Coordinates of C-alpha atoms and ligand atoms in Angstrom, one line a residue:
X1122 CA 0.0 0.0 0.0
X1123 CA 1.2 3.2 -1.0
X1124 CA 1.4 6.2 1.5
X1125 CA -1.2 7.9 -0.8
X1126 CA -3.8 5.6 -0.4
X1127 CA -6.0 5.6 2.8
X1128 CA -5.2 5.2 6.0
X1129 CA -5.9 1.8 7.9
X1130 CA -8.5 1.8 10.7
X1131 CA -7.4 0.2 13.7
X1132 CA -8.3 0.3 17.3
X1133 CA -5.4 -0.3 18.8
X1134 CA -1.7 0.3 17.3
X1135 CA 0.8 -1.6 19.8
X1136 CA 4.4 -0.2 19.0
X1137 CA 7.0 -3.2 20.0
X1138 CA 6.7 -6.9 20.1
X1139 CA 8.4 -7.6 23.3
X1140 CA 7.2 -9.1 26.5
X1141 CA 5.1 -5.2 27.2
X1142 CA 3.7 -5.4 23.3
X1143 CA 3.0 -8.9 23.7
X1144 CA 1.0 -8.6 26.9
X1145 CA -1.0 -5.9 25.6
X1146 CA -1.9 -7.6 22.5
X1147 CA -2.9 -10.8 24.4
X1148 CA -4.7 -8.6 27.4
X1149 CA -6.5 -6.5 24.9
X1150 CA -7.9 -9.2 22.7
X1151 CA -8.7 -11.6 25.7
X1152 CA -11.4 -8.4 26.7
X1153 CA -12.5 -8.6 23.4
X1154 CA -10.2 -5.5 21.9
X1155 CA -9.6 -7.5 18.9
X1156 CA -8.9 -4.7 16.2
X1157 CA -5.0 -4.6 16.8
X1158 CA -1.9 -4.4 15.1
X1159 CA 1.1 -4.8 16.7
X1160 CA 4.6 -3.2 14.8
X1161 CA 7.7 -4.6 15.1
X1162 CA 10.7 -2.8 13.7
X1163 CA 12.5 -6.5 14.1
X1164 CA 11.7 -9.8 12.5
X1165 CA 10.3 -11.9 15.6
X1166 CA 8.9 -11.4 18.5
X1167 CA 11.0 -10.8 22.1
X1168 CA 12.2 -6.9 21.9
X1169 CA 15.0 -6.7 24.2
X1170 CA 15.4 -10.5 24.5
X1171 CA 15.9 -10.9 20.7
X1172 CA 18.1 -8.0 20.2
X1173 CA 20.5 -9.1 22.7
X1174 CA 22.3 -11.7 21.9
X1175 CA 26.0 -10.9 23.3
X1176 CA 28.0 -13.9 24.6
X1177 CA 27.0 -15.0 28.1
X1178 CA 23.4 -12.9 27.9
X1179 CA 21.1 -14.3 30.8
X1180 CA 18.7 -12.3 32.9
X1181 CA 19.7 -11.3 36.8
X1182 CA 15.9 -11.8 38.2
X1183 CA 14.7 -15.2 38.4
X1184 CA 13.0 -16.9 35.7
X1185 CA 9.8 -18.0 38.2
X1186 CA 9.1 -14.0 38.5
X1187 CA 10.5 -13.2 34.8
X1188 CA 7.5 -14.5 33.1
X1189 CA 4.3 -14.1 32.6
X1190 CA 1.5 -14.7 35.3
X1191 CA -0.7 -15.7 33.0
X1192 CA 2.0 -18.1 31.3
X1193 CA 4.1 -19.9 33.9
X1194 CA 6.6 -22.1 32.7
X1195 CA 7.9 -25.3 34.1
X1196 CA 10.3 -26.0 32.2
X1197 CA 12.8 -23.1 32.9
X1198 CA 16.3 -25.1 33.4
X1199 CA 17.7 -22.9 35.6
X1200 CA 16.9 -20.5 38.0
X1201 CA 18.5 -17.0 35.8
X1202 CA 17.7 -18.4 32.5
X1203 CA 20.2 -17.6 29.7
X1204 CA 18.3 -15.3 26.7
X1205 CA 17.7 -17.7 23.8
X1206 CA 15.7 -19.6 26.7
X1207 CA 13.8 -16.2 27.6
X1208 CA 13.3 -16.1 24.1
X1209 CA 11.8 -19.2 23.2
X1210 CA 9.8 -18.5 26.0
X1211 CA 8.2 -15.2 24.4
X1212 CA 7.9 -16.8 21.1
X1213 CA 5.7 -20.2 22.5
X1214 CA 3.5 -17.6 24.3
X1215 CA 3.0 -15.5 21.3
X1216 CA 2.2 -18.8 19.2
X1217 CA -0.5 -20.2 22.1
X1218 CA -1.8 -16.3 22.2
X1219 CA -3.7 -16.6 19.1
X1220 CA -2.9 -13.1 18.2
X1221 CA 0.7 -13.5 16.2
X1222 CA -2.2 -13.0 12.7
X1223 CA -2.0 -9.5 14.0
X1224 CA 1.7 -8.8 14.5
X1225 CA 3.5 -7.0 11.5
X1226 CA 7.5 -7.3 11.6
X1227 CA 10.3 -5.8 10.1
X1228 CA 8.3 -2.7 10.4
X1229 CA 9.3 0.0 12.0
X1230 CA 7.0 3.3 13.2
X1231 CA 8.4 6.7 11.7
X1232 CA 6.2 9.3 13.3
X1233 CA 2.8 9.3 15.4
X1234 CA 0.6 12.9 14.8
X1235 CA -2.9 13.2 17.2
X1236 CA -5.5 14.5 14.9
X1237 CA -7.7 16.0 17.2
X1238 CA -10.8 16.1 14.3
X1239 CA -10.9 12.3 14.3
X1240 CA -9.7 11.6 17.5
X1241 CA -7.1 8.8 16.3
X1242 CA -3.4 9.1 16.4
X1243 CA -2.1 9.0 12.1
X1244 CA 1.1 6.6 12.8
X1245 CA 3.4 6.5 9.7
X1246 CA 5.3 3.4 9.1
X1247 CA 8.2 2.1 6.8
X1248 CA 8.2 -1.9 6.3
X1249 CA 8.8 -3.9 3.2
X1250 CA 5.8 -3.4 1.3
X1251 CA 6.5 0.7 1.5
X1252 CA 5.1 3.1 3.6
X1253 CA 2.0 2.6 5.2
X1254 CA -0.5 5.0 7.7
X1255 CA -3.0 3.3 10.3
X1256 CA -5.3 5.8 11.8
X1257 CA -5.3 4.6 15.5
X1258 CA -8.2 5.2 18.6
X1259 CA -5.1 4.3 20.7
X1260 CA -1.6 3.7 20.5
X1261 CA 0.1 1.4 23.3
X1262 CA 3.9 2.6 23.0
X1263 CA 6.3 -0.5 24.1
X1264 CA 9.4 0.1 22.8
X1265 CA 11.4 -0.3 26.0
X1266 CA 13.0 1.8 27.9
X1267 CA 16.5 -0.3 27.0
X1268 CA 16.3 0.0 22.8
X1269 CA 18.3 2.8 21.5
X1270 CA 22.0 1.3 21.5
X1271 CA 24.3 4.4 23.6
X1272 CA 27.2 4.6 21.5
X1273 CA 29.8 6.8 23.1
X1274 CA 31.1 10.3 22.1
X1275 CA 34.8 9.0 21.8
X1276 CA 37.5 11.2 19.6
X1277 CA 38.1 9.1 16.5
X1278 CA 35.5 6.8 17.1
X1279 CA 34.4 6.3 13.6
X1280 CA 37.7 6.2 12.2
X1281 CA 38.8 2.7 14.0
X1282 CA 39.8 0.4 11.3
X1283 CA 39.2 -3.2 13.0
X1284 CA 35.4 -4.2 13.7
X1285 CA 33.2 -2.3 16.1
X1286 CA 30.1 -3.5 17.9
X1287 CA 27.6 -2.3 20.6
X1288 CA 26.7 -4.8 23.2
X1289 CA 23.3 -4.8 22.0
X1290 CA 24.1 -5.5 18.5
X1291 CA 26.6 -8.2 18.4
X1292 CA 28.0 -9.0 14.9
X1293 CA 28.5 -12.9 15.2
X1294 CA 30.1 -13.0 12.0
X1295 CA 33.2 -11.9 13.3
X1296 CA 35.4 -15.1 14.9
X1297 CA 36.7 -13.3 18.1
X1298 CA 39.0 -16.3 18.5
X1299 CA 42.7 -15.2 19.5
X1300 CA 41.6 -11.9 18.9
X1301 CA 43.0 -8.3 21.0
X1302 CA 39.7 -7.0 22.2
X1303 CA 38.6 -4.0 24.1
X1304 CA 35.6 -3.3 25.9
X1305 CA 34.6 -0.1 27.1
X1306 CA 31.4 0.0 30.0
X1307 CA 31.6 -2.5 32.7
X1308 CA 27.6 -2.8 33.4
X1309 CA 25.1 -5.3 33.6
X1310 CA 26.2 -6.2 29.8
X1311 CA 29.4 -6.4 30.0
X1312 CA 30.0 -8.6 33.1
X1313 CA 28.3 -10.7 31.3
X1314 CA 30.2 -10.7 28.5
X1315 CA 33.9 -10.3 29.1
X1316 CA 34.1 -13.4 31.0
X1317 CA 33.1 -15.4 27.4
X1318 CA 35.6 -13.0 25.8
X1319 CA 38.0 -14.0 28.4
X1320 CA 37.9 -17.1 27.5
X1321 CA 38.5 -17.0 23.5
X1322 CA 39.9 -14.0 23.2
X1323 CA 44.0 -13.6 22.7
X1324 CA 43.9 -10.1 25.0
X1325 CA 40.6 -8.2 26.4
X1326 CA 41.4 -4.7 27.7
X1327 CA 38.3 -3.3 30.0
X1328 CA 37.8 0.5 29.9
X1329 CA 36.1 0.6 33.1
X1330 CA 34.7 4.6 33.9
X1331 CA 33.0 3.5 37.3
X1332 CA 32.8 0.0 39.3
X1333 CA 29.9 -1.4 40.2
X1334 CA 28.5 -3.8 42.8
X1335 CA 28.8 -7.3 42.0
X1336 CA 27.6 -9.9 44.3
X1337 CA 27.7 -13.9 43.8
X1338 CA 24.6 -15.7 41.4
X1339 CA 23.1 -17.7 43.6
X1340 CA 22.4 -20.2 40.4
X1341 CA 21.6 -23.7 40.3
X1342 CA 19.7 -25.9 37.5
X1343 CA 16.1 -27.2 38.5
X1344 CA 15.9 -30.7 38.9
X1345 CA 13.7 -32.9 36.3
X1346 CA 11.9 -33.8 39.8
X1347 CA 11.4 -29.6 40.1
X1348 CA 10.2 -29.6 37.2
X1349 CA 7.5 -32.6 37.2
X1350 CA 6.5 -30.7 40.7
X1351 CA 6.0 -27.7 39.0
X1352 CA 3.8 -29.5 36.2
X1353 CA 1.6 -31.9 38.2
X1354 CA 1.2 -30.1 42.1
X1355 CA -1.6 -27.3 41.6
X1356 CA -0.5 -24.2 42.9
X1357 CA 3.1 -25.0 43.9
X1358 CA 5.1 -23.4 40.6
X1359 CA 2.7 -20.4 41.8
X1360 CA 4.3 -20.6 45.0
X1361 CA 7.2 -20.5 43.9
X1362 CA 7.0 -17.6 42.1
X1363 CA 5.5 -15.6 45.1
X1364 CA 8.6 -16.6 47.1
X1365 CA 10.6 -15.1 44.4
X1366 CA 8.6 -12.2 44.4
X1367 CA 8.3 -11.8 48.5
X1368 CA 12.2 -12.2 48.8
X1369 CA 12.6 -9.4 46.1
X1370 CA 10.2 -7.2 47.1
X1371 CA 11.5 -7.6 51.0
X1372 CA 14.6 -5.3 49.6
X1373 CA 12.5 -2.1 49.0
X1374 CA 13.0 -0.8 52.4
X1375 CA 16.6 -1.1 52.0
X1376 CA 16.4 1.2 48.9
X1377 CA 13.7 3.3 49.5
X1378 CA 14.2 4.5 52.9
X1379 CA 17.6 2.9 54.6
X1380 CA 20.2 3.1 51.8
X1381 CA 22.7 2.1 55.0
X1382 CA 21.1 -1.3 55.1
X1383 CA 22.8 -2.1 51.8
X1384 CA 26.4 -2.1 54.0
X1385 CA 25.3 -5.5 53.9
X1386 CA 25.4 -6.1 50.1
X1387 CA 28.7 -4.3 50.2
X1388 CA 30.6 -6.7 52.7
X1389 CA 29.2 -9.6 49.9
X1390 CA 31.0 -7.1 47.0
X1391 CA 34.0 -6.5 48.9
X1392 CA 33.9 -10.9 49.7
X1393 CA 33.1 -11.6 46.1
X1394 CA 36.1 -9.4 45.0
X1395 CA 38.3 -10.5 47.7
X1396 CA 37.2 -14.6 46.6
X1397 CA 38.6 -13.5 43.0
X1398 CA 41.2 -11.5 43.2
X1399 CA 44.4 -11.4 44.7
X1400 CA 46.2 -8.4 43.9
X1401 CA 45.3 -5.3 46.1
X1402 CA 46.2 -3.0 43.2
X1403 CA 43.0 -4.5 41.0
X1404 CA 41.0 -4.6 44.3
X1405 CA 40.9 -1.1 44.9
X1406 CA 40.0 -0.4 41.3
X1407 CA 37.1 -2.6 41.1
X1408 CA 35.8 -1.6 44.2
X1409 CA 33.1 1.0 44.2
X1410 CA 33.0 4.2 46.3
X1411 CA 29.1 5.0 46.3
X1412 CA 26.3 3.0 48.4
X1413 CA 25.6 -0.8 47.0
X1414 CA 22.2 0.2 44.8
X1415 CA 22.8 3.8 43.9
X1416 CA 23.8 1.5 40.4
X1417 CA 22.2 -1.3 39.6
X1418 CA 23.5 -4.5 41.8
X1419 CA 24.9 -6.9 39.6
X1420 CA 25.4 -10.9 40.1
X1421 CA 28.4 -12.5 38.9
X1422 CA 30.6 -15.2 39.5
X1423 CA 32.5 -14.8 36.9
X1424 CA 33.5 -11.5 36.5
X1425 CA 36.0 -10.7 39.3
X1426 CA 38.1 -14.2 38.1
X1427 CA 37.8 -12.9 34.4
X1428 CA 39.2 -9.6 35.7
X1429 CA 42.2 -11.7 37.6
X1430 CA 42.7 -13.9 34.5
X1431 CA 46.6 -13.1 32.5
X1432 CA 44.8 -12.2 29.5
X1433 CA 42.6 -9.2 31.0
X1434 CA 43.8 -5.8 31.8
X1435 CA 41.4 -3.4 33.9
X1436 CA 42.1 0.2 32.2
X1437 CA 41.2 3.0 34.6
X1438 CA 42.7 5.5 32.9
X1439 CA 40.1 7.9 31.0
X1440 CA 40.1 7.4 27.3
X1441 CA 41.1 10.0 25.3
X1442 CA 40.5 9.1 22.0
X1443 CA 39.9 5.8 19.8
X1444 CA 42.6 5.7 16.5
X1445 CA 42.5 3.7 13.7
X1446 CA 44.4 1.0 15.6
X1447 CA 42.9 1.2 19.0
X1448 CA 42.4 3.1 22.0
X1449 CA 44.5 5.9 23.5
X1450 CA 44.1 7.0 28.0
X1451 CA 44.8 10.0 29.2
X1452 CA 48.0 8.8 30.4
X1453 CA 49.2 8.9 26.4
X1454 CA 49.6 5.3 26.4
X1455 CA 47.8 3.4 23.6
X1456 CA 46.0 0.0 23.4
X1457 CA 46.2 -2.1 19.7
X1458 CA 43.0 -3.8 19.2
X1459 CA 41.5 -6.0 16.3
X1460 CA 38.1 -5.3 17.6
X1461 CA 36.1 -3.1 19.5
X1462 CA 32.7 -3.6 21.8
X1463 CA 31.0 -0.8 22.9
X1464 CA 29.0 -1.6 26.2
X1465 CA 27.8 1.4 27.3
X1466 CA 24.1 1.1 27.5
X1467 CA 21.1 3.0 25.9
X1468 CA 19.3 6.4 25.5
X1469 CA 17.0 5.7 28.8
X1470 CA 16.3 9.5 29.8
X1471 CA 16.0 11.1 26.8
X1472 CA 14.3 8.3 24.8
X1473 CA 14.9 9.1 20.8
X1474 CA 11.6 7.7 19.9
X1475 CA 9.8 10.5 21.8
X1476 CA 11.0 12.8 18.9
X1477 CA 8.4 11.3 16.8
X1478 CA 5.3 11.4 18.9
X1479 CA 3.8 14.9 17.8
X1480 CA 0.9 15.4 20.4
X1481 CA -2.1 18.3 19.9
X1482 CA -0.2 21.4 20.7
X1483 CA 1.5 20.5 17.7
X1484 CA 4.8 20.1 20.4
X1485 CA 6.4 16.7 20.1
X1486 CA 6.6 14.4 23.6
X1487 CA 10.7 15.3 23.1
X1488 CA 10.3 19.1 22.6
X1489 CA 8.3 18.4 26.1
X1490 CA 10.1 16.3 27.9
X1491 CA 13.8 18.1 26.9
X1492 CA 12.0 21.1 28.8
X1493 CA 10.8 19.3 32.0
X1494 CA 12.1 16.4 32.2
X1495 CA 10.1 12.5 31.5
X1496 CA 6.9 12.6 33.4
X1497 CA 3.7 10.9 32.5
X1498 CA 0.4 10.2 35.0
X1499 CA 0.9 6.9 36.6
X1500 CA 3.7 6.4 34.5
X1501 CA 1.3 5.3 31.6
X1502 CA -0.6 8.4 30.5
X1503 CA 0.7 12.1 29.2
X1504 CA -1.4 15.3 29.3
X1505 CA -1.4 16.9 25.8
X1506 CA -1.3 13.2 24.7
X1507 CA -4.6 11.8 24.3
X1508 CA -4.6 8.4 23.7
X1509 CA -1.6 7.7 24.4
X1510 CA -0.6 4.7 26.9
X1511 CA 3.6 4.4 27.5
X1512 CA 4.1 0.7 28.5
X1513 CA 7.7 0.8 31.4
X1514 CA 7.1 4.9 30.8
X1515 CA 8.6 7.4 33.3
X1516 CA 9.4 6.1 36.7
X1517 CA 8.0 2.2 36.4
X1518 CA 11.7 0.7 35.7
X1519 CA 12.6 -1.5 38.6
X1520 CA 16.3 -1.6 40.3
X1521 CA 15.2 -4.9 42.7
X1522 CA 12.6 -7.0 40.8
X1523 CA 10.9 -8.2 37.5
X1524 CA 9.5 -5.4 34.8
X1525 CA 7.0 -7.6 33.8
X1526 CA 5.1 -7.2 36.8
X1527 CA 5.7 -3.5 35.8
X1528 CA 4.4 -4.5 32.5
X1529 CA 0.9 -6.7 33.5
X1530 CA 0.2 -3.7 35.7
X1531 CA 0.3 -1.2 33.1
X1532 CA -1.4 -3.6 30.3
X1533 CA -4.2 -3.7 32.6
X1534 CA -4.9 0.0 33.0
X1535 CA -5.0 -0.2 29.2
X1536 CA -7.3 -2.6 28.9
X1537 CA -9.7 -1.1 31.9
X1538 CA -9.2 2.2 29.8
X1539 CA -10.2 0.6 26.7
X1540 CA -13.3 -0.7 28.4
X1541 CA -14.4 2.7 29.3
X1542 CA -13.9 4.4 26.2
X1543 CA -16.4 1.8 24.8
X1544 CA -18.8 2.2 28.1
X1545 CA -19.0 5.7 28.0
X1546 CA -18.2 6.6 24.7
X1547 CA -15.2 8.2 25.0
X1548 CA -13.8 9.2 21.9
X1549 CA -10.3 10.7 23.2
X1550 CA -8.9 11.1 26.6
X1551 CA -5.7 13.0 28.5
X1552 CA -4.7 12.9 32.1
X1553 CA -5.1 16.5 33.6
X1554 CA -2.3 18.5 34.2
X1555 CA -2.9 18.9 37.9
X1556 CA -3.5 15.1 38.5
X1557 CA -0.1 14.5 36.6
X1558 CA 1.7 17.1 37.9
X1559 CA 0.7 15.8 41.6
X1560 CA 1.6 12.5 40.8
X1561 CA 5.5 13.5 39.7
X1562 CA 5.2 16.1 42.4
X1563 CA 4.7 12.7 45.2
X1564 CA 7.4 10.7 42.8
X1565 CA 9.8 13.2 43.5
X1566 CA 9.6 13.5 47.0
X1567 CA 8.7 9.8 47.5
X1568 CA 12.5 9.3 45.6
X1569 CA 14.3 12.1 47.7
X1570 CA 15.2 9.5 51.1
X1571 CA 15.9 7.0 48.2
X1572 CA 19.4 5.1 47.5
X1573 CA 19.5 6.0 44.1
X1574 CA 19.2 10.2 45.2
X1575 CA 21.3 9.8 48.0
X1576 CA 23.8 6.7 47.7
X1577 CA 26.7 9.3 45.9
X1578 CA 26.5 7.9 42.2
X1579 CA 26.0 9.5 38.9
X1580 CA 23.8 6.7 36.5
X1581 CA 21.6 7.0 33.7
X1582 CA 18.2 6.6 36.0
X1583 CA 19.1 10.6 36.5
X1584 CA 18.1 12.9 33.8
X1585 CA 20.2 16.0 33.0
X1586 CA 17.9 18.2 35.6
X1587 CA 19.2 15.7 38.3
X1588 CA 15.7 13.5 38.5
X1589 CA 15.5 10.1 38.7
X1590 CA 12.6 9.7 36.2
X1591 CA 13.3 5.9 35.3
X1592 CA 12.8 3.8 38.6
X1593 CA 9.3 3.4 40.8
X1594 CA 10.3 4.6 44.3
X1595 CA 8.6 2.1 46.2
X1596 CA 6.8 -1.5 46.5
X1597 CA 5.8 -3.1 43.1
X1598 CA 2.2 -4.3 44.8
X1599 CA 1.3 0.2 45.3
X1600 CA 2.2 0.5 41.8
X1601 CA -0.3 -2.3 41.2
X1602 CA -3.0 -0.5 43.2
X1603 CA -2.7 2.6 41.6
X1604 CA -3.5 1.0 38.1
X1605 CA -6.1 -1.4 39.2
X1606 CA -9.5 0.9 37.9
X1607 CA -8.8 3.3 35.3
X1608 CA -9.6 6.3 37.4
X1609 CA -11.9 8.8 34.8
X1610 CA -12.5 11.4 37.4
X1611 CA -8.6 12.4 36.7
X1612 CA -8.9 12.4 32.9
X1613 CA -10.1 15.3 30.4
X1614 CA -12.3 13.3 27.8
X1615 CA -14.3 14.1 24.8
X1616 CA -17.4 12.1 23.5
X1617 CA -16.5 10.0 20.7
X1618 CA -17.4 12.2 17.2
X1619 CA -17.7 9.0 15.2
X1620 CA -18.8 5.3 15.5
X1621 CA -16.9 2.7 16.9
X1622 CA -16.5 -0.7 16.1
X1623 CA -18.1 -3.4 18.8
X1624 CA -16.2 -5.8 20.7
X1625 CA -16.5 -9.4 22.3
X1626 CA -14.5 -10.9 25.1
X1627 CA -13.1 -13.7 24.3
X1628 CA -12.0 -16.8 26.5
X1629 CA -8.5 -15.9 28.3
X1630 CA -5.0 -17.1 27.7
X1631 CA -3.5 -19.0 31.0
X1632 CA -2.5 -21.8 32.8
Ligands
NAP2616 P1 24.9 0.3 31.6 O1 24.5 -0.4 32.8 O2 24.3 1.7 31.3 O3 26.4 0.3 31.6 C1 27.1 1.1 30.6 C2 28.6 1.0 31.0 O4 29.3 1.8 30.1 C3 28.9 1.7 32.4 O5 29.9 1.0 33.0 C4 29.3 3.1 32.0 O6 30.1 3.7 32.9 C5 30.1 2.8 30.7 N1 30.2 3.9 29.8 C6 29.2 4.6 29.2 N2 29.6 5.6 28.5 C7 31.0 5.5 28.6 C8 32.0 6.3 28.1 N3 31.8 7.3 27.2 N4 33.3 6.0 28.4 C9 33.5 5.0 29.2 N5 32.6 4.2 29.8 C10 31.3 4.5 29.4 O7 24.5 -0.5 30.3 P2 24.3 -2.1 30.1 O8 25.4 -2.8 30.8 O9 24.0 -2.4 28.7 O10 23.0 -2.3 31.0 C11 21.9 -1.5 30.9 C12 20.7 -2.1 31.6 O11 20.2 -3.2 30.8 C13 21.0 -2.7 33.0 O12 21.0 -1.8 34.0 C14 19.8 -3.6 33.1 O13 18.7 -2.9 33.5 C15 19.7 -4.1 31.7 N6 20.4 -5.4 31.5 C16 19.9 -6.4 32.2 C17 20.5 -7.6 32.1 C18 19.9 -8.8 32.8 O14 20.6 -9.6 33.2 N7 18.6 -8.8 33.1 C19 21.6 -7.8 31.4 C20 22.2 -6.7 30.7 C21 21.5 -5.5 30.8 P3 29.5 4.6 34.1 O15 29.0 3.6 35.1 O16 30.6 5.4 34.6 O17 28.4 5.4 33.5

């Protein structure tokens, strides 16, 4: 279809096939939202989980909360499952779901425009059959807040002659075998996946900027007896994941209100390092400065020994510049390399994507957001954005526990919201701004006792004003309550100005 021709009608255009996109496409058609489309700028479903396929990529929560509720698994192998499980995972739910008709990949969205005359959202995409245009009642954003590859700002980065590859984009053709490799970032990526490097690679310099936290992986593989259990005894994989989710959700405090609790997570660091390494001199590098949790806490048992191992060097030293040959520290010495991995995370404050949402000033939800900062009502909804729903939006990210439960939260409000645009014939909808700006106004002082404002670290869940507008500043099960109804009373709405098609619930997808 040609961009010429007329737009497609749709109810609801879900941006992102990951596990948020997913959900809401299952959610919504379960109530009987069938008229969906899902885009997918990639060729499968599983977002973050299919991107990243680095060497040693496994998730750090367990696997019993890492899932769906409505979809528990039995068969996870381990407790932190390694990604190509996560991702067969995503893909057998999307295959059960009934809804994978709807999804189009290798598709992805250029630019969303409100038009305020026919109360849908005109989203422009570019996939293999050309451009297209759907004219949308709603748009479910889930592009995730960990998608736009950071690549740094390094002198002469573009000119290095070997191979060059974000974390998040791994180029498997290239045989790393024997190879001199540098990686620069030493976060949740990357101690993941030096340790594989370490192990194949001729040399691996680390460029590390700041240490983090890393405390042991409590792993082990679940037992084919486990596993039977978790198949044939009602309700005990459920238990499971509820002790998963207790255990986790037991840590708030710590984080929330007594950041010098967490002296306790660093006397595990400071053992995990101490287990690893001998020399005092690589000690002291790798050992952080800041409150355990101010940064994400990572697990590892394999980092510190890959740091200890003869063919690793830990580089302090600030980088200067990158040449064609390799990399150059402030100390003038420089580093050959054959190859070059770039593990320095992703645009999470200042989300690119948000450039391309143009709500009914006419302003786009960047032009916004650069002036204030992210905020969005209940972390879901944006005034001047009607119809609008941002799935892990401003302050829902989690430090201690699973996103998904984030993620079922949100996809519900969605779905309660889509229920009373049919009930009460709402044609468009926005949050006002005084219920919004009250709900940032209590995130902001909710996050001031926090770790993460007062543990002494700079990381990326601050914005450039200071704010930590990524994480939710409290219990998952209050972010829960806030999104159980979807609350009208705080909500500017319009009657619909044109007929809407009628839905049916249909039965719902779990086990
Ligand atoms: P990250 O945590 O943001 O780490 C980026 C690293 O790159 C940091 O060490 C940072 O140093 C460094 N860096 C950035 N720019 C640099 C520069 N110009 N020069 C030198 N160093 C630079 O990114 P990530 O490791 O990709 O992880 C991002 C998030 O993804 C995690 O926090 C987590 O939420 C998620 N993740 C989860 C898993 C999992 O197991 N579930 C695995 C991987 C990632 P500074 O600390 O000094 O900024």
């Amino acid at each position: 279809m040609s961009s010429t021709t007329s737009p497609t009608q749709v109810d609801h255009l879900i941006v992102g096939a990951g596990f948020a996109g997913l959900a809401a496409a299952i959610k919504l058609d379960e109530a009987g939202e069938r008229d969906l489309v899902v885009i997918e700028k990639d060729s499968d479903v599983g977002g973050t989980w299919h991107i990243n396929t680095y060497p040693g990529a496994e998730c750090d929560v367990p696997s019993q909360l890492y899932s769906y509720s409505f979809a528990l698994n039995p068969d996870w192998s381990k407790v932190y499952s390694p990604q190509p499980e996560i991702l067969e995972y995503i893909r057998k739910v999307a295959r059960d779901s009934g809804t994978l008709d709807r999804f189009v990949f290798n598709t992805a969205v250029l630019d969303s425009t409100w038009d305020a005359a026919t109360q849908r959202w005109n989203v422009r995409t570019e996939g293999p059959d050309g451009p297209r245009v759907y004219a949308a009642r709603t748009v479910v954003s889930c592009a995730g807040g960990l998608s736009e590859p950071r690549v740094p700002e390094i002198e002469g980065i573009d000119s290095f002659a070997g191979e060059i590859f974000h974390s998040a984009r791994w180029n498997h053709d290239v045989d790393l075998t024997g190879k001199r490799i540098a990686v620069i970032g030493t976060g949740a990526s990357a101690i993941q996946l030096v340790p594989e490097l370490q192990e194949i690679a001729g040399h691996v310099d680390v460029y590390q900027r700041t240490p983090n936290w890393v405390i042991p992986r409590n792993e082990r593989k679940f037992t084919s007896l486990e596993k039977t259990a978790f198949r044939k005894v009602p309700g005990l994989q459920r238990a499971a994941r509820s002790a998963v989710y207790s255990t986790l959700e037991g840590r708030v405090p710590a984080f929330a209100k007594f950041p010098d609790l967490l002296k306790v997570v660093e006397a595990q660091g400071k053992k995990n390092i101490h287990g690893a390494i001998k020399d005092p001199e690589l000690r002291a590098k790798v050992t952080p400065n800041y409150r355990a949790g101010c940064k994400r806490i990572l697990i590892s048992n394999k980092w510190y020994p890959a740091l200890a191992a003869d063919n690793v060097d830990l580089v302090t030293d600030p980088i200067v510049k990158i040449t064609a040959n390799g990399v150059v520290t402030a100390d003038g010495t420089e580093r050959p390399i054959d190859v070059l991995v770039v593990a320095t995370g992703f645009y999470v404050t200042e989300p690119p994507i948000a450039e391309h949402v143009t709500g009914k000033d006419g302003r786009t939800l960047a032009d916004l957001w650069n002036e204030q900062g992210m905020a969005a009502y209940k972390g879901t909804t944006i005034h001047g954005f009607p119809n609008l729903f941002q799935i892990v939006g401003p302050n829902t990210a989690l430090g201690h526990s699973s996103i998904i439960f984030i993620i079922e939260s949100q996809v519900k409000y969605v779905v309660e919201a889509a229920k009373a645009m049919r009930r009460e014939g709402i044609g468009a909808f926005e949050p006002t701004l005084s219920a919004q700006d009250e709900w940032t106004a209590d995130i902001r002082q909710k996050m001031k006792p926090t770790v993460w404002q007062t543990g002494g670290c700079a990381s990326w869940y601050q914005d450039k004003f200071g704010n930590n507008t990524t994480l939710w500043p409290g219990q998952t099960f209050t972010f829960r309550q806030h999104l159980t109804k979807f609350d009208l009373d705080k909500y500017d709405v319009e009657p619909v100005s044109a007929p809407v098609k009628k839905t049916r619930a249909k039965k719902k997808v779990s086990k």
